[in-house]
CSV table of C-alpha atoms in Angstrom, one decimal:
chain,number,residue,atom,x,y,z
A,1,MET,CA,34.4,54.2,19.8
A,2,PHE,CA,33.2,52.9,23.2
A,3,LYS,CA,29.8,54.3,22.4
A,4,MET,CA,29.8,52.5,19.0
A,5,LEU,CA,30.7,49.2,20.8
A,6,GLN,CA,27.7,49.8,23.2
A,7,ILE,CA,25.4,50.3,20.2
A,8,LEU,CA,26.8,47.1,18.5
A,9,HIS,CA,26.4,45.1,21.7
A,10,LEU,CA,22.8,46.4,22.1
A,11,LEU,CA,22.1,45.4,18.4
A,12,VAL,CA,23.3,41.9,19.1
A,13,LEU,CA,21.1,41.6,22.1
A,14,VAL,CA,18.1,42.9,20.2
A,15,LEU,CA,18.7,40.4,17.4
A,16,PHE,CA,19.2,37.6,20.0
A,17,GLN,CA,15.9,38.4,21.7
A,18,SER,CA,14.0,38.8,18.4
A,19,CYS,CA,15.3,35.5,17.0
A,20,PHE,CA,14.8,33.2,20.0
A,21,ILE,CA,11.4,33.7,21.6
A,22,SER,CA,10.2,30.6,23.5
A,23,SER,CA,11.0,27.0,23.1
A,24,THR,CA,7.3,26.3,23.0
A,25,LYS,CA,6.6,28.8,20.1
A,26,ARG,CA,7.6,28.7,16.4
A,27,ILE,CA,10.4,31.1,15.6
A,28,LEU,CA,9.1,33.7,13.1
A,29,LEU,CA,10.8,36.9,12.0
A,30,ASP,CA,9.9,38.4,8.6
A,31,ASN,CA,9.0,34.8,7.8
A,32,ASN,CA,12.4,34.4,6.2
A,33,PHE,CA,15.4,32.7,7.8
A,34,TYR,CA,17.7,33.8,5.1
A,35,THR,CA,16.9,37.5,5.6
A,36,ILE,CA,18.0,37.2,9.3
A,37,VAL,CA,21.1,35.3,8.4
A,38,ASN,CA,22.1,38.0,5.9
A,39,ARG,CA,21.6,40.7,8.5
A,40,LEU,CA,23.8,38.8,10.9
A,41,THR,CA,26.5,38.3,8.2
A,42,LYS,CA,26.5,42.1,7.6
A,43,LEU,CA,26.9,42.8,11.3
A,44,GLU,CA,29.6,40.2,11.5
A,45,ASN,CA,31.5,42.0,8.7
A,46,THR,CA,31.0,45.3,10.3
A,47,VAL,CA,32.5,44.1,13.6
A,48,ALA,CA,35.4,42.5,11.7
A,49,GLY,CA,36.1,45.8,10.1
A,50,LEU,CA,36.3,47.5,13.4
A,51,SER,CA,38.6,44.9,14.9
A,52,GLY,CA,41.5,46.4,12.8
A,53,ASN,CA,41.0,49.8,14.6
A,54,VAL,CA,40.5,48.5,18.1
A,55,THR,CA,43.0,45.9,19.3
A,56,GLY,CA,42.8,44.0,22.5
A,57,ASN,CA,39.3,45.3,23.3
A,58,THR,CA,37.5,42.7,25.4
A,59,SER,CA,34.1,44.2,24.6
A,60,LEU,CA,34.7,43.9,20.9
A,61,GLN,CA,35.8,40.3,21.3
A,62,TYR,CA,32.6,39.5,23.1
A,63,ILE,CA,30.6,41.1,20.4
A,64,VAL,CA,32.4,39.1,17.7
A,65,GLN,CA,31.8,35.9,19.7
A,66,ASP,CA,28.1,36.8,20.3
A,67,VAL,CA,27.5,37.5,16.6
A,68,ALA,CA,29.3,34.3,15.5
A,69,TRP,CA,27.4,32.2,18.0
A,70,LEU,CA,24.0,33.8,17.1
A,71,LYS,CA,24.6,33.2,13.4
A,72,GLY,CA,25.6,29.6,14.1
A,73,GLN,CA,22.5,29.0,16.2
A,74,TYR,CA,20.2,30.5,13.6
A,75,LEU,CA,21.8,28.5,10.8
A,76,ALA,CA,21.3,25.4,12.9
A,77,THR,CA,17.6,26.3,13.4
A,78,LEU,CA,17.2,26.9,9.7
A,79,LYS,CA,18.7,23.4,9.0
A,80,TYR,CA,16.4,21.9,11.6
A,81,GLU,CA,13.3,23.6,10.2
A,82,ASN,CA,14.1,22.5,6.6
A,83,ALA,CA,14.8,18.9,7.7
A,84,THR,CA,11.6,18.9,9.7
A,85,SER,CA,9.6,20.3,6.8
A,86,ALA,CA,11.0,17.6,4.5
A,87,ALA,CA,10.3,14.8,7.0
A,88,ILE,CA,6.7,16.0,7.4
A,89,HIS,CA,6.2,16.2,3.6
A,90,SER,CA,7.6,12.7,3.2
A,91,LEU,CA,5.4,11.4,6.0
A,92,GLN,CA,2.3,13.0,4.4
A,93,LYS,CA,3.1,11.3,1.1
A,94,ASP,CA,3.4,7.9,2.9
A,95,VAL,CA,0.1,8.5,4.7
A,96,GLU,CA,-1.7,9.3,1.4
A,97,MET,CA,-0.2,6.2,-0.3
A,98,LEU,CA,-1.3,4.1,2.6
A,99,LYS,CA,-4.8,5.5,2.5
A,100,ALA,CA,-5.0,4.9,-1.2
A,101,HIS,CA,-3.8,1.3,-0.7
A,102,ILE,CA,-6.4,0.7,2.1
A,103,VAL,CA,-9.2,2.2,0.0
A,104,ASN,CA,-8.1,0.1,-3.0
A,105,GLN,CA,-8.1,-3.1,-1.0
A,106,SER,CA,-11.4,-2.4,0.7
A,107,THR,CA,-13.2,-1.6,-2.6
A,108,THR,CA,-11.8,-4.6,-4.6
A,109,VAL,CA,-14.7,-7.0,-5.1
A,110,VAL,CA,-14.2,-10.2,-7.1
A,111,ALA,CA,-16.8,-12.9,-7.3
A,112,PHE,CA,-18.2,-15.4,-9.8
A,113,MET,CA,-20.6,-18.3,-10.0
A,114,ALA,CA,-21.0,-20.6,-13.0
A,115,TYR,CA,-22.9,-23.8,-13.8
A,116,LEU,CA,-22.3,-26.7,-16.2
A,117,THR,CA,-25.2,-27.2,-18.6
A,118,THR,CA,-24.1,-30.5,-20.3
A,119,HIS,CA,-23.1,-33.9,-19.1
A,120,GLU,CA,-19.4,-35.0,-19.4
A,121,ARG,CA,-18.5,-38.6,-20.0
A,122,GLY,CA,-15.1,-40.3,-20.3
A,123,THR,CA,-11.8,-39.0,-18.9
A,124,ASN,CA,-9.3,-36.2,-19.3
A,125,HIS,CA,-11.6,-33.2,-19.6
A,126,HIS,CA,-11.2,-29.5,-18.9
A,127,ILE,CA,-14.6,-28.6,-17.4
A,128,TYR,CA,-16.1,-25.5,-19.0
A,129,PHE,CA,-18.8,-24.1,-16.6
A,130,ASP,CA,-20.6,-22.2,-19.3
A,131,ASP,CA,-23.7,-20.8,-17.6
A,132,VAL,CA,-22.4,-17.7,-15.7
A,133,LYS,CA,-24.7,-16.3,-13.1
A,134,THR,CA,-22.3,-13.9,-11.4
A,135,ASN,CA,-19.1,-12.4,-12.6
A,136,ILE,CA,-18.2,-9.3,-10.6
A,137,GLY,CA,-14.8,-8.1,-11.8
A,138,ASN,CA,-15.0,-10.3,-15.0
A,139,ALA,CA,-12.2,-12.5,-13.7
A,140,TYR,CA,-14.0,-15.8,-14.9
A,141,ASN,CA,-13.9,-16.6,-18.6
A,142,PRO,CA,-16.6,-19.2,-19.5
A,143,ARG,CA,-15.2,-19.7,-23.0
A,144,HIS,CA,-12.0,-21.1,-21.5
A,145,GLY,CA,-13.4,-22.2,-18.2
A,146,ILE,CA,-10.7,-20.3,-16.4
A,147,PHE,CA,-10.6,-17.8,-13.5
A,148,VAL,CA,-7.7,-15.4,-13.6
A,149,ALA,CA,-6.9,-13.6,-10.4
A,150,PRO,CA,-7.0,-9.8,-10.8
A,151,VAL,CA,-5.1,-9.1,-7.6
A,152,ASN,CA,-2.9,-10.9,-5.1
A,153,GLY,CA,-5.0,-12.2,-2.3
A,154,LEU,CA,-6.7,-15.0,-0.4
A,155,TYR,CA,-9.6,-16.5,-2.3
A,156,GLN,CA,-12.3,-19.1,-1.6
A,157,PHE,CA,-13.4,-21.5,-4.3
A,158,THR,CA,-16.1,-24.1,-4.2
A,159,ILE,CA,-16.6,-27.0,-6.6
A,160,THR,CA,-19.8,-29.0,-6.6
A,161,ALA,CA,-19.6,-32.3,-8.5
A,162,CYS,CA,-22.5,-34.6,-9.5
A,163,SER,CA,-22.7,-38.1,-10.9
A,164,GLU,CA,-25.5,-40.4,-12.0
A,165,ALA,CA,-26.7,-43.5,-10.1
A,166,GLN,CA,-24.1,-46.3,-10.0
A,167,HIS,CA,-21.5,-44.0,-11.3
A,168,TYR,CA,-19.0,-41.6,-9.8
A,169,ILE,CA,-16.7,-38.7,-10.7
A,170,VAL,CA,-13.6,-37.0,-9.3
A,171,LEU,CA,-13.0,-33.3,-10.2
A,172,GLU,CA,-9.7,-31.5,-9.5
A,173,ILE,CA,-9.1,-27.8,-8.9
A,174,ASN,CA,-5.9,-26.5,-10.6
A,175,VAL,CA,-3.8,-23.4,-10.0
A,176,LYS,CA,-1.3,-22.9,-12.9
A,177,ASP,CA,-1.5,-26.5,-14.0
A,178,LEU,CA,-0.9,-27.8,-10.5
A,179,ILE,CA,-3.7,-29.9,-8.8
A,180,ILE,CA,-4.2,-28.6,-5.3
A,181,GLY,CA,-7.4,-30.4,-4.3
A,182,LYS,CA,-10.1,-32.9,-5.4
A,183,VAL,CA,-13.8,-33.5,-4.8
A,184,ILE,CA,-15.6,-36.9,-5.3
A,185,ALA,CA,-19.3,-37.5,-5.9
A,186,GLY,CA,-21.6,-40.4,-6.9
A,187,ASN,CA,-21.5,-44.2,-6.8
A,188,GLY,CA,-24.8,-44.4,-5.0
A,189,TRP,CA,-28.2,-45.8,-5.8
A,190,ALA,CA,-29.3,-42.3,-7.2
A,191,ALA,CA,-27.8,-39.2,-8.7
A,192,GLU,CA,-25.6,-37.6,-6.1
A,193,CYS,CA,-23.7,-34.3,-5.6
A,194,ASN,CA,-20.9,-33.3,-3.3
A,195,SER,CA,-19.2,-30.0,-2.7
A,196,LYS,CA,-15.8,-29.0,-1.4
A,197,VAL,CA,-14.4,-25.6,-0.4
A,198,PHE,CA,-10.8,-24.5,-1.1
A,199,ILE,CA,-9.1,-21.5,0.5
A,200,ILE,CA,-6.1,-20.5,-1.6
A,201,HIS,CA,-3.6,-17.7,-1.6
A,202,ILE,CA,-2.8,-16.8,-5.2
A,203,MET,CA,-1.1,-14.1,-7.1
A,204,LYS,CA,-2.3,-11.7,-9.7
A,205,GLY,CA,-2.4,-13.4,-13.1
A,206,ASP,CA,-2.6,-16.9,-11.7
A,207,ASP,CA,-5.3,-19.0,-13.4
A,208,VAL,CA,-7.7,-21.4,-11.6
A,209,PHE,CA,-9.7,-24.1,-13.4
A,210,VAL,CA,-11.4,-27.5,-12.9
A,211,THR,CA,-10.5,-30.7,-14.6
A,212,HIS,CA,-11.5,-34.4,-14.6
A,213,SER,CA,-8.6,-36.7,-15.2
A,214,THR,CA,-9.0,-40.5,-15.0
A,215,THR,CA,-10.9,-41.3,-11.8
A,216,GLY,CA,-14.7,-41.8,-12.5
A,217,GLU,CA,-16.4,-41.4,-15.8
A,218,TRP,CA,-19.7,-39.5,-15.6
A,219,LEU,CA,-20.2,-35.9,-14.6
A,220,TYR,CA,-23.9,-35.4,-14.3
A,221,ALA,CA,-25.5,-32.0,-15.1
A,222,ASN,CA,-28.9,-30.7,-14.1
A,223,VAL,CA,-29.7,-27.2,-15.5
A,224,ALA,CA,-32.8,-26.8,-13.4
A,225,PHE,CA,-30.8,-27.1,-10.2
A,226,GLY,CA,-27.7,-25.3,-11.4
A,227,LEU,CA,-25.5,-28.4,-10.9
A,228,PRO,CA,-22.6,-29.0,-11.1
A,229,SER,CA,-21.1,-25.6,-10.2
A,230,PHE,CA,-17.8,-23.7,-9.8
A,231,THR,CA,-17.8,-20.5,-7.6
A,232,GLY,CA,-15.2,-18.3,-6.1
A,233,PHE,CA,-14.6,-14.9,-4.5
A,234,LEU,CA,-11.9,-12.7,-3.1
A,235,ILE,CA,-11.7,-12.9,0.7
A,236,LYS,CA,-8.9,-10.3,1.1
A,237,ALA,CA,-6.5,-8.6,-1.2
A,238,MET,CA,-2.9,-9.1,0.1
């Protein structure tokens, strides 16, 4: 029996040394944690069977404790390995999503430039800039005179207004029916134009358009010079 205990103790030591190599190296044995745990369980059962035949044996008690401790350590290692693997997989997915988001932002190009080809007189007009020269992303609709934001972001819009001599005009830029800025031109001795830049943060689906309400009465157009005009582009998706 003593010889059997020595063999069991030696087996525990061999398993211990095989399972735990160096803290700086990955633990690998048969590439299967569950196989090792099953072997430890069988050894634990064997020792438990012997305990009924040998009572009060200190060596046997140490072997039982060693097997139980070794199994516990290995199960803890298995749990740590699984948790680490899951965390790495989750982190990799987050990185891929972030890369896709960055690529999507960096490749989103939105820009338009449109001119007005006819004069507008009177008041209360929605201005339809009908001669479209640039429309990258197709966000500007000349039939409705409306730009619809394709993505959330910071945009730059420029309105150039013109009026005939001795007349003037005020144009408004609107976002979702809310006037957020104005530009005035005219009232001089000759036809005159004036431009104004607007930097606006808008959301996907917001519409932006130009109107003339009641201030001034003559919006002068010159097709040869491409005036008046309405332009815009995406500065940065946000």
